[in-house]
């Protein structure tokens, strides 16, 4: 039984990769690729559920690839924290895949190579899982590169000018952070002779404090870029809104959280103590405040959500900076909450764009009357994001603020104030979307279809993004058709409704989830269970 469970640790990585190979072998058979992708991610969800149970009841689950000892080979570890991240991320990934299928954005066209969508999406899932399960720095780097390479394809899929331009920014920033990561790994290995997390946990303590601080700063800078922490966040609001809705949703839900996961893992396992606590607190405070100020200044739904994504990264970083059991508990809980809520909101933004042809608040209105189901799908996760009681967002923020109050330090108190202000401004930003897009009638400044730009027309939310053909009249007529009243496809609304239900479920079962997060925090701060599991002591 234990041998089977050990093999199961590898499943979240190997199953999506095998599925990607089968999808490529299926050629242009969209039906086969759809079935393979759904089955593969379904199996990963099941494996993640088993690992979650085993990690909580039997301790960290490990697998040494190729049978090599951890000191020499590649090890994968599923402890309480990584198992929680794994199951939440795979559920979200499966829902986004179902959404994209329902939207029809992965159908094969003559001019766009959409046959790459399924295998690329599965490779992205494998990269995320590998990052969560990795037990050494270099394999973590490999996980990052797998998910980043696939994200390069997804963010530019369709080839429109806007997507290529924003994708170029995203790629350049990602490559720079990857170079920094590689330099950091080289420096760590030169100083310690290993990149294994369990061995590094003891060897860093033997280094001079100055060298340890430099290595900690290098790794923190690398992960801060990937997590979009202030002041290294500017690439995100310009990159995410132009991508297709399902791609933006999975990016918003997962990619920055992988960066936060890496910060939390390394800060607790490799660099315990409060060496860079002041720096982390200032980064958390500025990320919260600057991000939400950017959100309230936007007039597009996707850009508002992109800036709120940045600002709420600050909450997670605040818990990490606290470094206490309550702070880490709040951070773990809030990460799980935010993955589901933020992904749901971006899927809703895709539905708004599908139905109305735009996400510009100046061109929207009346959706509460015209699309009541869509209104509910937005309202529930939106007030959850804002932290309205009794939703999980409120409970996670409450735990983080309690950690700050208990600390009693001046900077921690400032962090609590920043958290409250950010929550209120998040409510304001969400209320602005609700009022202008859903509640008030459609404004007079909605675009006149007779004045539509004669440039290429792209169906709203589509991955196709191909150059428009036909006359100006044909293109403006097509745009007008997008503005007509239309029913939401069940294949798109279903996964979104399910994720909205998951956000409510997190509230209903907030007690058990918070208890689990507390056990995960204790395990993270103890370090010994992880070290002993990896080194098989």
PDB file of C-alpha atoms in Angstrom, residues 56-260:
ATOM      1  CA  UNK A  56      -2.719  14.804   6.842  1.00  0.00           C
ATOM      2  CA  UNK A  57      -2.982  11.398   8.501  1.00  0.00           C
ATOM      3  CA  UNK A  58       0.389   9.757   7.799  1.00  0.00           C
ATOM      4  CA  UNK A  59       2.777  12.681   7.347  1.00  0.00           C
ATOM      5  CA  UNK A  60       4.633  13.841   4.215  1.00  0.00           C
ATOM      6  CA  UNK A  61       4.495  11.424   1.276  1.00  0.00           C
ATOM      7  CA  UNK A  62       7.725  11.126  -0.729  1.00  0.00           C
ATOM      8  CA  UNK A  63       8.861   9.610  -4.011  1.00  0.00           C
ATOM      9  CA  UNK A  64      12.464   9.341  -5.199  1.00  0.00           C
ATOM     10  CA  UNK A  65      12.498   9.366  -8.988  1.00  0.00           C
ATOM     11  CA  UNK A  66      14.503   6.447 -10.404  1.00  0.00           C
ATOM     12  CA  UNK A  67      15.103   5.036  -6.934  1.00  0.00           C
ATOM     13  CA  UNK A  68      18.043   7.382  -6.352  1.00  0.00           C
ATOM     14  CA  UNK A  69      18.642   8.650  -2.796  1.00  0.00           C
ATOM     15  CA  UNK A  70      17.294  12.139  -2.162  1.00  0.00           C
ATOM     16  CA  UNK A  71      20.811  13.502  -1.766  1.00  0.00           C
ATOM     17  CA  UNK A  72      21.670  12.481  -5.343  1.00  0.00           C
ATOM     18  CA  UNK A  73      18.422  12.337  -7.274  1.00  0.00           C
ATOM     19  CA  UNK A  74      15.078  14.062  -7.674  1.00  0.00           C
ATOM     20  CA  UNK A  75      12.562  13.822  -4.852  1.00  0.00           C
ATOM     21  CA  UNK A  76       8.897  14.747  -4.840  1.00  0.00           C
ATOM     22  CA  UNK A  77       7.182  15.475  -1.529  1.00  0.00           C
ATOM     23  CA  UNK A  78       3.507  15.921  -0.721  1.00  0.00           C
ATOM     24  CA  UNK A  79       3.133  17.414   2.743  1.00  0.00           C
ATOM     25  CA  UNK A  80       0.014  19.127   4.076  1.00  0.00           C
ATOM     26  CA  UNK A  81       0.778  22.455   2.409  1.00  0.00           C
ATOM     27  CA  UNK A  82       1.755  21.157  -1.020  1.00  0.00           C
ATOM     28  CA  UNK A  83      -1.133  18.663  -1.029  1.00  0.00           C
ATOM     29  CA  UNK A  84      -3.649  21.441  -0.364  1.00  0.00           C
ATOM     30  CA  UNK A  85      -2.168  23.570  -3.130  1.00  0.00           C
ATOM     31  CA  UNK A  86      -2.196  20.545  -5.418  1.00  0.00           C
ATOM     32  CA  UNK A  87      -5.862  19.644  -5.027  1.00  0.00           C
ATOM     33  CA  UNK A  88      -7.079  23.254  -5.229  1.00  0.00           C
ATOM     34  CA  UNK A  89      -4.990  23.942  -8.339  1.00  0.00           C
ATOM     35  CA  UNK A  90      -6.058  20.757 -10.133  1.00  0.00           C
ATOM     36  CA  UNK A  91      -9.761  21.369  -9.446  1.00  0.00           C
ATOM     37  CA  UNK A  92      -9.390  24.890 -10.814  1.00  0.00           C
ATOM     38  CA  UNK A  93      -7.439  23.647 -13.848  1.00  0.00           C
ATOM     39  CA  UNK A  94     -10.094  21.047 -14.674  1.00  0.00           C
ATOM     40  CA  UNK A  95     -12.876  23.632 -14.414  1.00  0.00           C
ATOM     41  CA  UNK A  96     -11.023  26.044 -16.681  1.00  0.00           C
ATOM     42  CA  UNK A  97     -10.495  23.266 -19.229  1.00  0.00           C
ATOM     43  CA  UNK A  98     -14.230  22.470 -19.217  1.00  0.00           C
ATOM     44  CA  UNK A  99     -14.967  26.191 -19.584  1.00  0.00           C
ATOM     45  CA  UNK A 100     -12.689  26.492 -22.593  1.00  0.00           C
ATOM     46  CA  UNK A 101     -14.304  23.473 -24.221  1.00  0.00           C
ATOM     47  CA  UNK A 102     -17.736  24.932 -23.625  1.00  0.00           C
ATOM     48  CA  UNK A 103     -16.696  28.249 -25.089  1.00  0.00           C
ATOM     49  CA  UNK A 104     -15.516  26.551 -28.234  1.00  0.00           C
ATOM     50  CA  UNK A 105     -12.197  28.343 -28.138  1.00  0.00           C
ATOM     51  CA  UNK A 106     -10.225  25.180 -28.631  1.00  0.00           C
ATOM     52  CA  UNK A 107     -11.918  24.084 -31.817  1.00  0.00           C
ATOM     53  CA  UNK A 108      -9.679  23.778 -34.876  1.00  0.00           C
ATOM     54  CA  UNK A 109      -9.700  26.591 -37.379  1.00  0.00           C
ATOM     55  CA  UNK A 110      -7.996  26.839 -40.707  1.00  0.00           C
ATOM     56  CA  UNK A 111      -5.664  29.677 -39.744  1.00  0.00           C
ATOM     57  CA  UNK A 112      -4.905  29.162 -36.060  1.00  0.00           C
ATOM     58  CA  UNK A 113      -3.019  26.102 -34.760  1.00  0.00           C
ATOM     59  CA  UNK A 114      -5.411  25.453 -31.875  1.00  0.00           C
ATOM     60  CA  UNK A 115      -4.481  21.786 -31.876  1.00  0.00           C
ATOM     61  CA  UNK A 116      -1.698  22.811 -29.488  1.00  0.00           C
ATOM     62  CA  UNK A 117      -4.121  24.068 -26.837  1.00  0.00           C
ATOM     63  CA  UNK A 118      -4.896  20.739 -25.148  1.00  0.00           C
ATOM     64  CA  UNK A 119      -1.325  19.417 -24.870  1.00  0.00           C
ATOM     65  CA  UNK A 120      -0.015  22.836 -23.844  1.00  0.00           C
ATOM     66  CA  UNK A 121      -2.675  23.146 -21.164  1.00  0.00           C
ATOM     67  CA  UNK A 122      -1.795  19.708 -19.799  1.00  0.00           C
ATOM     68  CA  UNK A 123       1.913  20.571 -19.775  1.00  0.00           C
ATOM     69  CA  UNK A 124       1.038  23.720 -17.801  1.00  0.00           C
ATOM     70  CA  UNK A 125      -0.771  21.555 -15.245  1.00  0.00           C
ATOM     71  CA  UNK A 126       2.246  19.236 -14.984  1.00  0.00           C
ATOM     72  CA  UNK A 127       4.561  22.189 -14.415  1.00  0.00           C
ATOM     73  CA  UNK A 128       2.406  23.607 -11.633  1.00  0.00           C
ATOM     74  CA  UNK A 129       2.182  20.201  -9.935  1.00  0.00           C
ATOM     75  CA  UNK A 130       5.938  19.671 -10.235  1.00  0.00           C
ATOM     76  CA  UNK A 131       6.599  23.054  -8.633  1.00  0.00           C
ATOM     77  CA  UNK A 132       4.320  22.242  -5.691  1.00  0.00           C
ATOM     78  CA  UNK A 133       5.844  18.797  -5.141  1.00  0.00           C
ATOM     79  CA  UNK A 134       9.508  19.558  -5.777  1.00  0.00           C
ATOM     80  CA  UNK A 135      11.939  18.861  -2.931  1.00  0.00           C
ATOM     81  CA  UNK A 136      14.969  20.641  -4.389  1.00  0.00           C
ATOM     82  CA  UNK A 137      15.732  24.005  -5.933  1.00  0.00           C
ATOM     83  CA  UNK A 138      16.717  22.748  -9.361  1.00  0.00           C
ATOM     84  CA  UNK A 139      13.586  20.641  -9.819  1.00  0.00           C
ATOM     85  CA  UNK A 140      11.588  23.655  -8.666  1.00  0.00           C
ATOM     86  CA  UNK A 141      13.336  25.596 -11.428  1.00  0.00           C
ATOM     87  CA  UNK A 142      12.357  22.872 -13.900  1.00  0.00           C
ATOM     88  CA  UNK A 143       8.747  23.103 -12.732  1.00  0.00           C
ATOM     89  CA  UNK A 144       8.781  26.859 -13.241  1.00  0.00           C
ATOM     90  CA  UNK A 145      10.228  26.498 -16.722  1.00  0.00           C
ATOM     91  CA  UNK A 146       7.675  23.856 -17.725  1.00  0.00           C
ATOM     92  CA  UNK A 147       4.749  26.034 -16.720  1.00  0.00           C
ATOM     93  CA  UNK A 148       6.338  29.177 -18.139  1.00  0.00           C
ATOM     94  CA  UNK A 149       7.127  27.584 -21.502  1.00  0.00           C
ATOM     95  CA  UNK A 150       3.530  26.431 -21.860  1.00  0.00           C
ATOM     96  CA  UNK A 151       2.227  29.795 -20.670  1.00  0.00           C
ATOM     97  CA  UNK A 152       4.220  31.520 -23.443  1.00  0.00           C
ATOM     98  CA  UNK A 153       2.184  29.555 -25.978  1.00  0.00           C
ATOM     99  CA  UNK A 154      -1.157  30.095 -24.252  1.00  0.00           C
ATOM    100  CA  UNK A 155      -0.809  33.833 -23.659  1.00  0.00           C
ATOM    101  CA  UNK A 156      -0.036  34.517 -27.336  1.00  0.00           C
ATOM    102  CA  UNK A 157      -2.412  31.933 -28.801  1.00  0.00           C
ATOM    103  CA  UNK A 158      -4.294  33.503 -31.681  1.00  0.00           C
ATOM    104  CA  UNK A 159      -1.565  35.944 -32.641  1.00  0.00           C
ATOM    105  CA  UNK A 160      -3.449  39.265 -32.370  1.00  0.00           C
ATOM    106  CA  UNK A 161      -1.287  42.357 -32.057  1.00  0.00           C
ATOM    107  CA  UNK A 162      -2.397  43.021 -28.478  1.00  0.00           C
ATOM    108  CA  UNK A 163      -1.689  39.449 -27.385  1.00  0.00           C
ATOM    109  CA  UNK A 164       1.723  39.328 -29.026  1.00  0.00           C
ATOM    110  CA  UNK A 165       2.676  42.690 -27.515  1.00  0.00           C
ATOM    111  CA  UNK A 166       1.564  41.799 -23.982  1.00  0.00           C
ATOM    112  CA  UNK A 167       2.925  38.270 -24.389  1.00  0.00           C
ATOM    113  CA  UNK A 168       6.316  39.715 -25.303  1.00  0.00           C
ATOM    114  CA  UNK A 169       6.400  41.693 -22.047  1.00  0.00           C
ATOM    115  CA  UNK A 170       5.413  38.595 -20.109  1.00  0.00           C
ATOM    116  CA  UNK A 171       8.073  36.468 -21.809  1.00  0.00           C
ATOM    117  CA  UNK A 172      10.862  39.005 -21.268  1.00  0.00           C
ATOM    118  CA  UNK A 173      10.060  39.380 -17.565  1.00  0.00           C
ATOM    119  CA  UNK A 174       9.759  35.611 -17.142  1.00  0.00           C
ATOM    120  CA  UNK A 175      13.106  35.006 -18.843  1.00  0.00           C
ATOM    121  CA  UNK A 176      14.809  37.576 -16.636  1.00  0.00           C
ATOM    122  CA  UNK A 177      13.381  35.945 -13.509  1.00  0.00           C
ATOM    123  CA  UNK A 178      14.468  32.527 -14.790  1.00  0.00           C
ATOM    124  CA  UNK A 179      18.027  33.777 -15.276  1.00  0.00           C
ATOM    125  CA  UNK A 180      17.960  35.181 -11.740  1.00  0.00           C
ATOM    126  CA  UNK A 181      16.688  31.846 -10.458  1.00  0.00           C
ATOM    127  CA  UNK A 182      19.449  29.946 -12.243  1.00  0.00           C
ATOM    128  CA  UNK A 183      22.076  32.320 -10.843  1.00  0.00           C
ATOM    129  CA  UNK A 184      20.601  31.834  -7.374  1.00  0.00           C
ATOM    130  CA  UNK A 185      20.753  28.048  -7.702  1.00  0.00           C
ATOM    131  CA  UNK A 186      24.395  28.255  -8.793  1.00  0.00           C
ATOM    132  CA  UNK A 187      25.251  30.470  -5.840  1.00  0.00           C
ATOM    133  CA  UNK A 188      23.437  28.191  -3.395  1.00  0.00           C
ATOM    134  CA  UNK A 189      25.214  25.119  -4.730  1.00  0.00           C
ATOM    135  CA  UNK A 190      28.582  26.842  -4.629  1.00  0.00           C
ATOM    136  CA  UNK A 191      28.041  27.795  -0.996  1.00  0.00           C
ATOM    137  CA  UNK A 192      26.505  24.559   0.287  1.00  0.00           C
ATOM    138  CA  UNK A 193      27.265  21.758  -2.200  1.00  0.00           C
ATOM    139  CA  UNK A 194      23.597  20.782  -2.563  1.00  0.00           C
ATOM    140  CA  UNK A 195      20.236  22.038  -3.809  1.00  0.00           C
ATOM    141  CA  UNK A 196      18.112  19.580  -1.837  1.00  0.00           C
ATOM    142  CA  UNK A 197      15.712  21.396   0.478  1.00  0.00           C
ATOM    143  CA  UNK A 198      16.179  18.983   3.387  1.00  0.00           C
ATOM    144  CA  UNK A 199      19.971  19.247   3.272  1.00  0.00           C
ATOM    145  CA  UNK A 200      19.900  23.007   2.745  1.00  0.00           C
ATOM    146  CA  UNK A 201      17.796  23.409   5.884  1.00  0.00           C
ATOM    147  CA  UNK A 202      20.815  22.402   7.974  1.00  0.00           C
ATOM    148  CA  UNK A 203      23.665  23.657   5.789  1.00  0.00           C
ATOM    149  CA  UNK A 204      22.444  27.258   5.625  1.00  0.00           C
ATOM    150  CA  UNK A 205      22.782  27.401   9.405  1.00  0.00           C
ATOM    151  CA  UNK A 206      26.497  26.611   9.038  1.00  0.00           C
ATOM    152  CA  UNK A 207      27.197  29.507   6.654  1.00  0.00           C
ATOM    153  CA  UNK A 208      28.275  33.003   7.702  1.00  0.00           C
ATOM    154  CA  UNK A 209      25.192  35.205   8.241  1.00  0.00           C
ATOM    155  CA  UNK A 210      26.172  37.591   5.460  1.00  0.00           C
ATOM    156  CA  UNK A 211      26.329  34.846   2.819  1.00  0.00           C
ATOM    157  CA  UNK A 212      23.017  33.400   3.980  1.00  0.00           C
ATOM    158  CA  UNK A 213      21.376  36.820   3.697  1.00  0.00           C
ATOM    159  CA  UNK A 214      22.663  37.329   0.145  1.00  0.00           C
ATOM    160  CA  UNK A 215      21.368  33.916  -0.935  1.00  0.00           C
ATOM    161  CA  UNK A 216      18.034  34.586   0.748  1.00  0.00           C
ATOM    162  CA  UNK A 217      17.730  37.931  -1.064  1.00  0.00           C
ATOM    163  CA  UNK A 218      18.533  36.339  -4.428  1.00  0.00           C
ATOM    164  CA  UNK A 219      15.860  33.670  -4.041  1.00  0.00           C
ATOM    165  CA  UNK A 220      13.347  36.164  -2.656  1.00  0.00           C
ATOM    166  CA  UNK A 221      13.903  38.521  -5.589  1.00  0.00           C
ATOM    167  CA  UNK A 222      13.406  35.664  -8.052  1.00  0.00           C
ATOM    168  CA  UNK A 223      10.145  34.499  -6.509  1.00  0.00           C
ATOM    169  CA  UNK A 224       8.898  38.066  -5.981  1.00  0.00           C
ATOM    170  CA  UNK A 225       9.013  38.644  -9.740  1.00  0.00           C
ATOM    171  CA  UNK A 226       7.004  35.500 -10.366  1.00  0.00           C
ATOM    172  CA  UNK A 227       4.505  36.356  -7.615  1.00  0.00           C
ATOM    173  CA  UNK A 228       4.073  39.972  -8.858  1.00  0.00           C
ATOM    174  CA  UNK A 229       5.158  41.533  -5.554  1.00  0.00           C
ATOM    175  CA  UNK A 230       5.657  45.329  -5.448  1.00  0.00           C
ATOM    176  CA  UNK A 231       7.635  46.852  -7.137  1.00  0.00           C
ATOM    177  CA  UNK A 232       8.026  43.895  -9.518  1.00  0.00           C
ATOM    178  CA  UNK A 233       4.366  43.606 -10.485  1.00  0.00           C
ATOM    179  CA  UNK A 234       3.984  45.973 -13.469  1.00  0.00           C
ATOM    180  CA  UNK A 235       4.101  43.174 -16.058  1.00  0.00           C
ATOM    181  CA  UNK A 236       0.931  41.478 -14.771  1.00  0.00           C
ATOM    182  CA  UNK A 237      -1.830  44.063 -15.414  1.00  0.00           C
ATOM    183  CA  UNK A 238      -0.521  44.567 -18.952  1.00  0.00           C
ATOM    184  CA  UNK A 239      -0.195  40.859 -19.768  1.00  0.00           C
ATOM    185  CA  UNK A 240      -3.247  39.110 -18.349  1.00  0.00           C
ATOM    186  CA  UNK A 241      -6.220  41.169 -19.675  1.00  0.00           C
ATOM    187  CA  UNK A 242      -5.396  40.584 -23.343  1.00  0.00           C
ATOM    188  CA  UNK A 243      -5.235  36.783 -23.096  1.00  0.00           C
ATOM    189  CA  UNK A 244      -8.317  34.622 -23.785  1.00  0.00           C
ATOM    190  CA  UNK A 245     -10.656  34.286 -20.798  1.00  0.00           C
ATOM    191  CA  UNK A 246      -9.775  30.694 -19.812  1.00  0.00           C
ATOM    192  CA  UNK A 247      -6.054  31.383 -20.151  1.00  0.00           C
ATOM    193  CA  UNK A 248      -6.301  34.546 -18.042  1.00  0.00           C
ATOM    194  CA  UNK A 249      -8.315  32.663 -15.424  1.00  0.00           C
ATOM    195  CA  UNK A 250      -5.820  29.850 -14.964  1.00  0.00           C
ATOM    196  CA  UNK A 251      -2.911  32.316 -14.972  1.00  0.00           C
ATOM    197  CA  UNK A 252      -4.567  34.505 -12.339  1.00  0.00           C
ATOM    198  CA  UNK A 253      -5.462  31.537 -10.181  1.00  0.00           C
ATOM    199  CA  UNK A 254      -2.199  29.632 -10.319  1.00  0.00           C
ATOM    200  CA  UNK A 255       0.933  31.259 -11.714  1.00  0.00           C
ATOM    201  CA  UNK A 256       1.410  33.961  -9.091  1.00  0.00           C
ATOM    202  CA  UNK A 257       0.482  31.456  -6.366  1.00  0.00           C
ATOM    203  CA  UNK A 258       3.374  29.236  -7.437  1.00  0.00           C
ATOM    204  CA  UNK A 259       5.655  32.186  -6.715  1.00  0.00           C
ATOM    205  CA  UNK A 260       4.019  32.732  -3.316  1.00  0.00           C
TER     206      UNK A 260
END
